[in-house]
Short mmCIF file of N, CA and C in Angstrom, two decimals:
data_model
loop_
_atom_site.label_atom_id
_atom_site.label_comp_id
_atom_site.label_asym_id
_atom_site.label_seq_id
_atom_site.Cartn_x
_atom_site.Cartn_y
_atom_site.Cartn_z
N UNK A 252 -99.75 99.72 111.15
CA UNK A 252 -100.92 99.29 110.44
C UNK A 252 -100.62 99.31 108.92
N UNK A 253 -100.99 98.24 108.28
CA UNK A 253 -100.73 98.17 106.84
C UNK A 253 -102.12 98.30 106.13
N UNK A 254 -102.13 99.20 105.16
CA UNK A 254 -103.34 99.40 104.31
C UNK A 254 -102.96 99.00 102.88
N UNK A 255 -103.96 98.36 102.23
CA UNK A 255 -103.74 97.97 100.85
C UNK A 255 -104.48 98.93 99.94
N UNK A 256 -103.79 99.27 98.86
CA UNK A 256 -104.40 100.15 97.81
C UNK A 256 -103.99 99.66 96.46
N UNK A 257 -104.02 100.57 95.55
CA UNK A 257 -103.68 100.29 94.15
C UNK A 257 -102.61 101.23 93.64
N UNK A 258 -101.61 100.74 93.03
CA UNK A 258 -100.55 101.61 92.44
C UNK A 258 -101.11 102.45 91.32
N UNK A 259 -100.82 103.79 91.41
CA UNK A 259 -101.15 104.64 90.33
C UNK A 259 -99.84 105.15 89.66
N UNK A 260 -98.90 105.63 90.41
CA UNK A 260 -97.57 105.96 89.89
C UNK A 260 -96.55 105.26 90.80
N UNK A 261 -95.41 104.98 90.29
CA UNK A 261 -94.41 104.17 90.99
C UNK A 261 -93.61 105.05 91.99
N UNK A 262 -93.00 104.36 92.92
CA UNK A 262 -92.09 105.03 93.85
C UNK A 262 -92.42 104.72 95.28
N UNK A 263 -91.49 105.16 96.11
CA UNK A 263 -91.64 104.97 97.57
C UNK A 263 -91.35 106.30 98.25
N UNK A 264 -92.00 106.48 99.40
CA UNK A 264 -91.74 107.69 100.20
C UNK A 264 -92.22 107.49 101.60
N UNK A 265 -91.54 108.22 102.53
CA UNK A 265 -91.89 108.16 103.96
C UNK A 265 -91.96 109.55 104.48
N UNK A 266 -92.98 109.85 105.26
CA UNK A 266 -93.02 111.23 105.82
C UNK A 266 -94.25 111.34 106.72
N UNK A 267 -94.46 112.59 107.10
CA UNK A 267 -95.61 112.95 107.94
C UNK A 267 -96.88 113.16 107.12
N UNK A 268 -97.95 112.53 107.60
CA UNK A 268 -99.24 112.67 106.84
C UNK A 268 -99.87 114.01 107.07
N UNK A 269 -100.40 114.54 105.99
CA UNK A 269 -101.33 115.76 106.03
C UNK A 269 -102.60 115.28 105.43
N UNK A 270 -103.64 115.18 106.22
CA UNK A 270 -104.94 114.55 105.85
C UNK A 270 -106.01 115.56 105.68
N UNK A 271 -106.64 115.59 104.52
CA UNK A 271 -107.86 116.40 104.31
C UNK A 271 -109.02 115.40 104.17
N UNK A 272 -110.08 115.72 104.78
CA UNK A 272 -111.32 114.90 104.64
C UNK A 272 -112.16 115.37 103.48
N UNK A 273 -111.74 116.45 102.83
CA UNK A 273 -112.50 117.04 101.72
C UNK A 273 -111.72 116.94 100.42
N UNK A 274 -112.40 116.86 99.25
CA UNK A 274 -111.70 116.85 98.01
C UNK A 274 -110.83 118.15 97.86
N UNK A 275 -109.72 117.97 97.09
CA UNK A 275 -108.74 119.06 96.98
C UNK A 275 -108.60 119.50 95.52
N UNK A 276 -108.62 120.81 95.29
CA UNK A 276 -108.34 121.41 94.00
C UNK A 276 -106.95 121.95 94.05
N UNK A 277 -106.11 121.62 93.05
CA UNK A 277 -104.77 122.23 93.05
C UNK A 277 -104.77 123.57 92.34
N UNK A 278 -105.60 123.75 91.28
CA UNK A 278 -105.68 125.04 90.62
C UNK A 278 -106.44 126.03 91.50
N UNK A 279 -105.70 126.99 92.05
CA UNK A 279 -106.34 127.97 92.91
C UNK A 279 -106.46 127.54 94.36
N UNK A 280 -106.29 126.26 94.59
CA UNK A 280 -106.44 125.67 95.92
C UNK A 280 -105.12 125.50 96.67
N UNK A 281 -103.99 125.42 95.88
CA UNK A 281 -102.65 125.25 96.45
C UNK A 281 -101.72 126.27 95.75
N UNK A 282 -101.00 127.02 96.54
CA UNK A 282 -100.04 128.01 95.97
C UNK A 282 -98.87 127.24 95.39
N UNK A 283 -98.61 127.32 94.07
CA UNK A 283 -97.54 126.57 93.44
C UNK A 283 -96.18 127.10 93.83
N UNK A 284 -96.09 128.28 94.37
CA UNK A 284 -94.78 128.82 94.81
C UNK A 284 -94.39 128.39 96.20
N UNK A 285 -95.39 128.19 97.06
CA UNK A 285 -95.10 127.93 98.50
C UNK A 285 -95.59 126.54 98.95
N UNK A 286 -96.52 125.97 98.25
CA UNK A 286 -97.08 124.68 98.64
C UNK A 286 -98.13 124.82 99.76
N UNK A 287 -98.62 126.05 100.04
CA UNK A 287 -99.60 126.30 101.05
C UNK A 287 -100.99 126.14 100.51
N UNK A 288 -101.85 125.43 101.20
CA UNK A 288 -103.20 125.24 100.77
C UNK A 288 -103.99 126.54 100.99
N UNK A 289 -104.62 127.04 99.92
CA UNK A 289 -105.31 128.33 99.92
C UNK A 289 -106.84 128.21 99.85
N UNK A 290 -107.32 127.02 99.44
CA UNK A 290 -108.72 126.77 99.22
C UNK A 290 -109.53 127.08 100.46
N UNK A 291 -110.41 128.07 100.34
CA UNK A 291 -111.16 128.55 101.56
C UNK A 291 -112.11 127.45 102.08
N UNK A 292 -112.48 126.44 101.24
CA UNK A 292 -113.34 125.37 101.70
C UNK A 292 -112.58 124.19 102.29
N UNK A 293 -111.24 124.23 102.25
CA UNK A 293 -110.45 123.13 102.63
C UNK A 293 -110.31 123.06 104.17
N UNK A 294 -110.30 121.86 104.73
CA UNK A 294 -110.06 121.70 106.14
C UNK A 294 -108.53 121.67 106.51
N UNK A 295 -107.70 121.83 105.51
CA UNK A 295 -106.23 121.95 105.72
C UNK A 295 -105.74 123.29 105.21
N UNK A 296 -106.66 124.27 105.10
CA UNK A 296 -106.25 125.64 104.64
C UNK A 296 -105.16 126.17 105.53
N UNK A 297 -104.17 126.76 104.88
CA UNK A 297 -103.04 127.35 105.64
C UNK A 297 -101.91 126.36 105.91
N UNK A 298 -102.07 125.09 105.66
CA UNK A 298 -101.05 124.09 105.88
C UNK A 298 -100.18 123.95 104.58
N UNK A 299 -98.94 123.55 104.80
CA UNK A 299 -98.00 123.30 103.68
C UNK A 299 -98.03 121.83 103.33
N UNK A 300 -98.09 121.59 102.04
CA UNK A 300 -98.01 120.20 101.58
C UNK A 300 -96.58 119.77 101.27
N UNK A 301 -95.63 120.67 101.39
CA UNK A 301 -94.25 120.41 101.08
C UNK A 301 -93.72 119.24 101.92
N UNK A 302 -93.20 118.25 101.26
CA UNK A 302 -92.52 117.10 101.85
C UNK A 302 -93.49 116.25 102.76
N UNK A 303 -94.77 116.44 102.61
CA UNK A 303 -95.77 115.68 103.36
C UNK A 303 -96.25 114.48 102.53
N UNK A 304 -96.85 113.53 103.24
CA UNK A 304 -97.57 112.45 102.53
C UNK A 304 -99.02 113.06 102.50
N UNK A 305 -99.45 113.51 101.33
CA UNK A 305 -100.72 114.16 101.20
C UNK A 305 -101.83 113.18 100.97
N UNK A 306 -102.82 113.25 101.88
CA UNK A 306 -103.94 112.25 101.91
C UNK A 306 -105.25 113.06 101.76
N UNK A 307 -106.07 112.64 100.76
CA UNK A 307 -107.39 113.29 100.59
C UNK A 307 -108.25 112.33 99.78
N UNK A 308 -109.61 112.62 99.84
CA UNK A 308 -110.50 111.66 99.17
C UNK A 308 -110.32 111.62 97.63
N UNK A 309 -110.26 112.75 97.00
CA UNK A 309 -110.12 112.82 95.53
C UNK A 309 -109.87 114.24 95.18
N UNK A 310 -109.44 114.46 93.94
CA UNK A 310 -109.22 115.79 93.40
C UNK A 310 -110.50 116.35 92.88
N UNK A 311 -110.47 117.64 92.67
CA UNK A 311 -111.60 118.38 92.08
C UNK A 311 -111.07 119.57 91.26
N UNK A 312 -111.90 120.07 90.45
CA UNK A 312 -111.50 121.30 89.71
C UNK A 312 -110.92 121.08 88.33
N UNK A 313 -110.27 122.10 87.86
CA UNK A 313 -109.77 122.19 86.46
C UNK A 313 -108.64 121.21 86.15
N UNK A 314 -108.56 120.83 84.88
CA UNK A 314 -107.50 120.00 84.41
C UNK A 314 -106.10 120.67 84.58
N UNK A 315 -106.14 121.98 84.71
CA UNK A 315 -104.86 122.75 84.88
C UNK A 315 -104.24 122.33 86.22
N UNK A 316 -105.02 121.76 87.10
CA UNK A 316 -104.49 121.31 88.38
C UNK A 316 -103.33 120.30 88.27
N UNK A 317 -103.34 119.56 87.13
CA UNK A 317 -102.24 118.65 86.80
C UNK A 317 -100.93 119.42 86.70
N UNK A 318 -101.00 120.51 85.99
CA UNK A 318 -99.80 121.31 85.79
C UNK A 318 -99.37 121.97 87.13
N UNK A 319 -100.30 122.38 87.98
CA UNK A 319 -99.98 122.89 89.26
C UNK A 319 -99.15 121.87 90.12
N UNK A 320 -99.48 120.65 90.05
CA UNK A 320 -98.75 119.65 90.71
C UNK A 320 -97.29 119.58 90.18
N UNK A 321 -97.17 119.70 88.86
CA UNK A 321 -95.82 119.76 88.25
C UNK A 321 -95.04 120.98 88.69
N UNK A 322 -95.75 122.12 88.74
CA UNK A 322 -95.11 123.36 89.25
C UNK A 322 -94.64 123.20 90.70
N UNK A 323 -95.42 122.58 91.50
CA UNK A 323 -95.03 122.36 92.93
C UNK A 323 -93.79 121.54 92.98
N UNK A 324 -93.66 120.48 92.16
CA UNK A 324 -92.49 119.68 92.13
C UNK A 324 -91.24 120.50 91.66
N UNK A 325 -91.42 121.28 90.61
CA UNK A 325 -90.32 122.08 90.09
C UNK A 325 -89.89 123.14 91.09
N UNK A 326 -90.81 123.62 91.89
CA UNK A 326 -90.49 124.63 92.88
C UNK A 326 -90.01 124.04 94.24
N UNK A 327 -89.94 122.74 94.30
CA UNK A 327 -89.47 122.11 95.49
C UNK A 327 -90.42 122.12 96.66
N UNK A 328 -91.71 122.23 96.41
CA UNK A 328 -92.71 122.34 97.49
C UNK A 328 -93.81 121.29 97.32
N UNK A 329 -93.55 120.21 96.57
CA UNK A 329 -94.52 119.16 96.33
C UNK A 329 -94.55 118.20 97.50
N UNK A 330 -95.67 117.46 97.59
CA UNK A 330 -95.72 116.38 98.59
C UNK A 330 -94.76 115.26 98.20
N UNK A 331 -94.36 114.45 99.16
CA UNK A 331 -93.50 113.28 98.92
C UNK A 331 -94.26 112.20 98.23
N UNK A 332 -95.55 112.07 98.55
CA UNK A 332 -96.43 111.05 97.95
C UNK A 332 -97.86 111.50 98.12
N UNK A 333 -98.75 110.86 97.34
CA UNK A 333 -100.18 111.15 97.41
C UNK A 333 -100.95 109.87 97.66
N UNK A 334 -101.90 109.91 98.62
CA UNK A 334 -102.77 108.81 98.88
C UNK A 334 -104.23 109.33 98.77
N UNK A 335 -105.00 108.68 97.92
CA UNK A 335 -106.40 109.05 97.77
C UNK A 335 -107.34 107.85 97.81
N UNK A 336 -108.59 108.14 98.09
CA UNK A 336 -109.62 107.05 98.00
C UNK A 336 -109.92 106.72 96.57
N UNK A 337 -110.06 107.82 95.80
CA UNK A 337 -110.52 107.64 94.40
C UNK A 337 -109.61 108.51 93.50
N UNK A 338 -108.84 107.84 92.66
CA UNK A 338 -107.99 108.54 91.68
C UNK A 338 -108.83 109.06 90.55
N UNK A 339 -108.59 110.31 90.16
CA UNK A 339 -109.25 110.81 88.96
C UNK A 339 -108.15 111.45 88.11
N UNK A 340 -108.50 111.78 86.87
CA UNK A 340 -107.49 112.08 85.85
C UNK A 340 -106.65 113.34 86.24
N UNK A 341 -107.17 114.33 86.88
CA UNK A 341 -106.47 115.53 87.16
C UNK A 341 -105.24 115.25 88.04
N UNK A 342 -105.48 114.59 89.18
CA UNK A 342 -104.42 114.25 90.13
C UNK A 342 -103.50 113.21 89.58
N UNK A 343 -104.06 112.18 88.92
CA UNK A 343 -103.21 111.15 88.33
C UNK A 343 -102.22 111.71 87.31
N UNK A 344 -102.68 112.54 86.41
CA UNK A 344 -101.82 113.16 85.41
C UNK A 344 -100.73 113.99 86.04
N UNK A 345 -101.13 114.77 87.07
CA UNK A 345 -100.12 115.63 87.80
C UNK A 345 -99.09 114.77 88.45
N UNK A 346 -99.52 113.69 89.11
CA UNK A 346 -98.59 112.77 89.82
C UNK A 346 -97.60 112.11 88.85
N UNK A 347 -98.13 111.76 87.66
CA UNK A 347 -97.30 111.17 86.60
C UNK A 347 -96.19 112.13 86.14
N UNK A 348 -96.62 113.30 85.75
CA UNK A 348 -95.66 114.27 85.19
C UNK A 348 -94.67 114.81 86.20
N UNK A 349 -95.11 114.85 87.48
CA UNK A 349 -94.30 115.34 88.57
C UNK A 349 -93.48 114.18 89.23
N UNK A 350 -93.73 112.92 88.79
CA UNK A 350 -93.07 111.78 89.34
C UNK A 350 -93.28 111.71 90.89
N UNK A 351 -94.50 111.84 91.33
CA UNK A 351 -94.87 111.75 92.75
C UNK A 351 -95.54 110.37 92.91
N UNK A 352 -94.97 109.54 93.88
CA UNK A 352 -95.67 108.20 94.12
C UNK A 352 -97.07 108.45 94.54
N UNK A 353 -98.02 107.64 94.00
CA UNK A 353 -99.43 107.75 94.28
C UNK A 353 -100.08 106.42 94.35
N UNK A 354 -100.98 106.28 95.36
CA UNK A 354 -101.88 105.12 95.44
C UNK A 354 -103.28 105.57 95.67
N UNK A 355 -104.20 104.72 95.24
CA UNK A 355 -105.62 105.00 95.51
C UNK A 355 -106.25 103.73 96.08
N UNK A 356 -107.55 103.77 96.26
CA UNK A 356 -108.33 102.67 96.86
C UNK A 356 -107.94 102.39 98.31
N UNK A 357 -107.52 103.48 99.00
CA UNK A 357 -107.08 103.35 100.38
C UNK A 357 -108.14 103.93 101.32
N UNK A 358 -108.42 103.26 102.42
CA UNK A 358 -109.38 103.75 103.42
C UNK A 358 -108.65 104.88 104.20
N UNK A 359 -108.80 106.10 103.75
CA UNK A 359 -108.06 107.25 104.40
C UNK A 359 -108.60 107.57 105.74
N UNK A 360 -109.71 107.03 106.17
CA UNK A 360 -110.27 107.29 107.50
C UNK A 360 -109.32 106.70 108.57
N UNK A 361 -108.40 105.82 108.20
CA UNK A 361 -107.53 105.15 109.15
C UNK A 361 -106.23 105.97 109.30
N UNK A 362 -106.08 107.05 108.55
CA UNK A 362 -104.85 107.87 108.64
C UNK A 362 -105.22 109.22 109.24
N UNK A 363 -104.33 109.72 110.15
CA UNK A 363 -104.50 111.00 110.76
C UNK A 363 -103.33 111.93 110.48
N UNK A 364 -103.59 113.24 110.35
CA UNK A 364 -102.50 114.13 110.17
C UNK A 364 -101.49 114.03 111.33
N UNK A 365 -100.21 114.09 110.98
CA UNK A 365 -99.15 113.98 111.96
C UNK A 365 -98.59 112.58 112.11
N UNK A 366 -99.33 111.58 111.63
CA UNK A 366 -98.76 110.20 111.69
C UNK A 366 -97.63 110.02 110.67
N UNK A 367 -96.71 109.15 110.98
CA UNK A 367 -95.65 108.83 110.04
C UNK A 367 -96.21 107.73 109.14
N UNK A 368 -96.11 107.98 107.80
CA UNK A 368 -96.69 107.10 106.80
C UNK A 368 -95.60 106.77 105.80
N UNK A 369 -95.55 105.48 105.42
CA UNK A 369 -94.65 105.03 104.41
C UNK A 369 -95.48 104.51 103.22
N UNK A 370 -95.20 105.03 102.07
CA UNK A 370 -95.91 104.59 100.87
C UNK A 370 -94.99 103.76 99.95
N UNK A 371 -95.44 102.58 99.61
CA UNK A 371 -94.76 101.76 98.66
C UNK A 371 -95.74 101.63 97.47
N UNK A 372 -95.72 102.61 96.57
CA UNK A 372 -96.69 102.63 95.48
C UNK A 372 -96.48 101.42 94.55
N UNK A 373 -95.26 100.96 94.44
CA UNK A 373 -95.01 99.85 93.53
C UNK A 373 -95.81 98.61 93.96
N UNK A 374 -96.00 98.44 95.28
CA UNK A 374 -96.77 97.31 95.82
C UNK A 374 -98.23 97.74 96.14
N UNK A 375 -98.54 99.00 96.08
CA UNK A 375 -99.87 99.47 96.42
C UNK A 375 -100.10 99.41 97.90
N UNK A 376 -99.04 99.63 98.69
CA UNK A 376 -99.12 99.49 100.14
C UNK A 376 -98.84 100.79 100.88
N UNK A 377 -99.55 100.96 101.97
CA UNK A 377 -99.34 102.11 102.83
C UNK A 377 -99.17 101.57 104.25
N UNK A 378 -98.07 101.92 104.90
CA UNK A 378 -97.77 101.55 106.30
C UNK A 378 -97.92 102.80 107.16
N UNK A 379 -98.83 102.70 108.18
CA UNK A 379 -99.05 103.84 109.07
C UNK A 379 -98.50 103.47 110.42
N UNK A 380 -97.58 104.31 110.94
CA UNK A 380 -97.05 104.04 112.28
C UNK A 380 -98.07 104.44 113.29
N UNK A 381 -98.28 103.64 114.29
CA UNK A 381 -99.35 103.84 115.32
C UNK A 381 -98.74 104.34 116.58
#
């Protein structure tokens, strides 16, 4: 299945989807040392975002969350790509400085955790293996 979105940051990635149906905060919500989601309100709490295609509606929380994304990348525990319904400045800035491919304007209800997903952010396309 091919989904169309909008390029936020450039790049391509392929991997296993980790899908949250709730907004995600990186500051305090994701451990920058391990990549484990710690947010007690998250539906993916306890999961690792390392090397996943991270899918969620939008970011929330402090602007320091951008730096947490950069720390995740530096520590080797960042997602391979990010797919969101609505890009906002915290996640966009983090994806830019961490050089993580990112697309938005994607109907994330069509993606399930565990599916293989290929992101071509340059074209704003997401391919989901069925």
